[in-house]
Amino acid sequence: MKSRTYRDLTSKKLNEVTIDDVDAFRGAFYAQGRKNKRAYDELQQVALASNQQGGSGSVPGTAIVVQATGAYDNTVKLYQPIIGTWIVEAVSFTTSGGSGTYSISLELEDTVNSLTMPLPVFGNSPYHSLDMEIDSNISLNATITGGTTPSSAIAYAYLMRRR
C-alpha cells in the first residue's frame, strides 16, 4: 500500500510540488514518534527532492513583496507570517504629495508577549537591506515620518520563505 505522501502526490512531478503541498502534509501528521517515522522520512525526501526544503537558506519560488499603506505618522503591520519562517531581505518606502525629507522606522513586535523592539535604520535612504528572520510570533511594523504630510505613504518589504 502506498503511503499517503506518495499517494496524494502521484499526479505531480517533483518540480510541481510546492511548499504549500509540503506544509499540508506536515499539518496532517501527529507527533507520534515511531508510528509515523516512515511518513516523516517520506515527507522529508519529497521536500528535499522537490527543492522545497531550504535547509540553510530560502526556499526557491517563495519570494514575495508586501506593502502597507497609511504608514505616515502611523505604525502599520508590514508583514507577519501565518506559517513558517521568513527572511526579511529588504524594506523600502515611497511618499507622494508631500515635501521634505522622510525616513522609516522599523520595529519587531512579539505578538505573543506584547513586546516591541526597535530596529536600527541608518540614514534617510528609502531602501534598507535587513537579512533577518521572522516567524508567526513576530510582526514587522513600519512608520514613515518627516517632511510635510504626504497624500500617500507606502512601506514595502521583500521576503523569502525559509525552512
XYZ file of C-alpha atoms in Angstrom:
163
model
C 0.000 0.000 0.000
C 1.346 3.429 -0.945
C 1.886 5.944 1.807
C -0.358 8.980 1.928
C 2.519 11.259 0.943
C 3.234 9.379 -2.265
C -0.411 8.546 -2.994
C -1.584 12.164 -2.752
C 1.302 13.440 -4.887
C 1.043 10.777 -7.623
C -0.181 13.301 -10.193
C 2.668 15.781 -9.552
C 6.209 15.839 -10.855
C 8.850 16.888 -8.340
C 9.165 20.328 -9.927
C 5.392 20.820 -9.399
C 5.449 20.134 -5.643
C 5.092 23.412 -3.730
C 5.927 24.493 -0.214
C 2.160 24.561 0.421
C 1.936 20.852 -0.504
C 4.710 20.048 1.968
C 3.043 22.133 4.701
C -0.335 20.465 4.072
C 1.176 17.016 4.632
C 3.171 18.158 7.651
C -0.013 19.561 9.192
C -1.794 16.216 8.786
C 0.759 14.220 10.817
C 0.611 13.703 14.559
C 3.827 13.714 16.560
C 3.637 10.019 17.436
C 7.262 9.041 17.278
C 7.950 5.703 15.608
C 4.378 5.227 14.427
C 4.819 7.985 11.827
C 8.567 7.673 11.240
C 8.131 6.298 7.714
C 5.738 9.114 6.831
C 8.168 11.707 8.262
C 11.037 10.231 6.235
C 8.966 10.166 3.041
C 7.841 13.756 3.509
C 11.440 14.855 4.085
C 12.560 13.010 0.934
C 9.863 14.661 -1.168
C 10.643 18.103 0.308
C 14.364 17.730 -0.405
C 13.954 16.200 -3.863
C 11.465 18.883 -4.917
C 13.756 21.642 -3.575
C 11.032 22.790 -1.166
C 13.129 22.500 1.964
C 15.635 25.310 2.143
C 17.819 23.869 4.895
C 20.308 26.695 5.345
C 18.652 29.233 3.072
C 15.491 30.282 1.339
C 13.000 28.032 -0.434
C 13.070 28.663 -4.204
C 9.946 30.192 -5.680
C 8.688 31.752 -2.429
C 9.886 35.369 -2.753
C 7.196 37.989 -2.192
C 6.898 41.757 -1.964
C 4.336 43.106 0.506
C 3.140 46.631 1.129
C 1.309 48.580 3.816
C -0.388 51.893 3.149
C -1.148 54.661 5.625
C 2.292 54.484 7.240
C 2.820 58.248 7.663
C 2.968 59.045 11.396
C 1.220 55.721 11.942
C 2.707 52.329 12.809
C 1.432 49.717 10.349
C 1.942 45.960 10.243
C 4.094 45.370 7.192
C 4.201 41.576 7.458
C 3.541 38.718 9.864
C 3.897 35.138 8.611
C 0.991 32.761 9.075
C 3.267 29.705 8.948
C 6.967 29.044 8.627
C 9.991 31.267 8.973
C 10.565 34.122 6.543
C 13.740 36.038 5.710
C 13.179 39.793 5.511
C 15.689 40.760 2.833
C 14.902 44.446 2.384
C 12.496 47.250 3.288
C 11.747 50.448 1.412
C 9.155 53.217 1.292
C 7.640 55.787 -1.038
C 5.799 59.017 -0.376
C 3.919 61.298 -2.742
C 2.140 64.608 -2.415
C 4.350 65.967 0.352
C 7.695 67.693 0.584
C 10.796 67.428 2.700
C 12.931 64.562 3.934
C 11.242 61.370 5.080
C 12.574 58.377 6.975
C 11.267 54.979 8.000
C 11.262 53.459 11.482
C 11.013 49.695 11.840
C 10.166 47.503 14.796
C 9.639 43.845 15.563
C 6.533 43.090 17.586
C 6.329 39.910 19.630
C 2.594 39.295 19.337
C 2.649 36.559 21.988
C 4.296 38.600 24.750
C 3.146 42.060 23.600
C 6.691 43.428 23.369
C 8.272 45.574 20.658
C 11.891 46.015 19.671
C 13.011 48.937 17.507
C 15.300 48.068 14.608
C 18.183 50.341 13.683
C 17.711 52.106 10.347
C 20.606 54.261 9.213
C 20.056 57.498 7.308
C 17.108 58.764 5.317
C 17.518 56.354 2.420
C 14.222 54.908 1.163
C 15.893 51.446 0.897
C 17.355 49.318 3.682
C 18.819 45.807 3.479
C 17.963 43.709 6.558
C 18.579 39.955 6.091
C 16.747 38.861 9.245
C 14.224 36.117 10.055
C 10.704 36.318 11.482
C 8.084 33.678 12.227
C 4.387 33.646 13.080
C 5.001 35.126 16.552
C 6.643 38.252 15.165
C 5.284 41.069 13.023
C 7.436 43.561 11.142
C 5.997 47.057 11.649
C 6.869 50.318 9.909
C 6.295 54.047 10.416
C 7.220 56.799 7.939
C 7.957 60.238 9.429
C 9.359 63.634 8.438
C 8.528 66.163 5.771
C 5.041 67.571 5.287
C 2.010 65.293 5.387
C 2.055 63.306 2.128
C -1.078 62.191 0.293
C 0.399 58.679 0.150
C 2.965 56.850 2.310
C 3.632 53.203 1.495
C 6.093 50.834 3.176
C 7.341 47.742 1.293
C 9.197 44.583 2.295
C 10.876 41.896 0.197
C 10.770 38.442 1.849
C 11.673 34.827 1.103
C 10.441 31.705 2.898
C 12.997 29.754 4.886
C 12.958 26.244 6.253
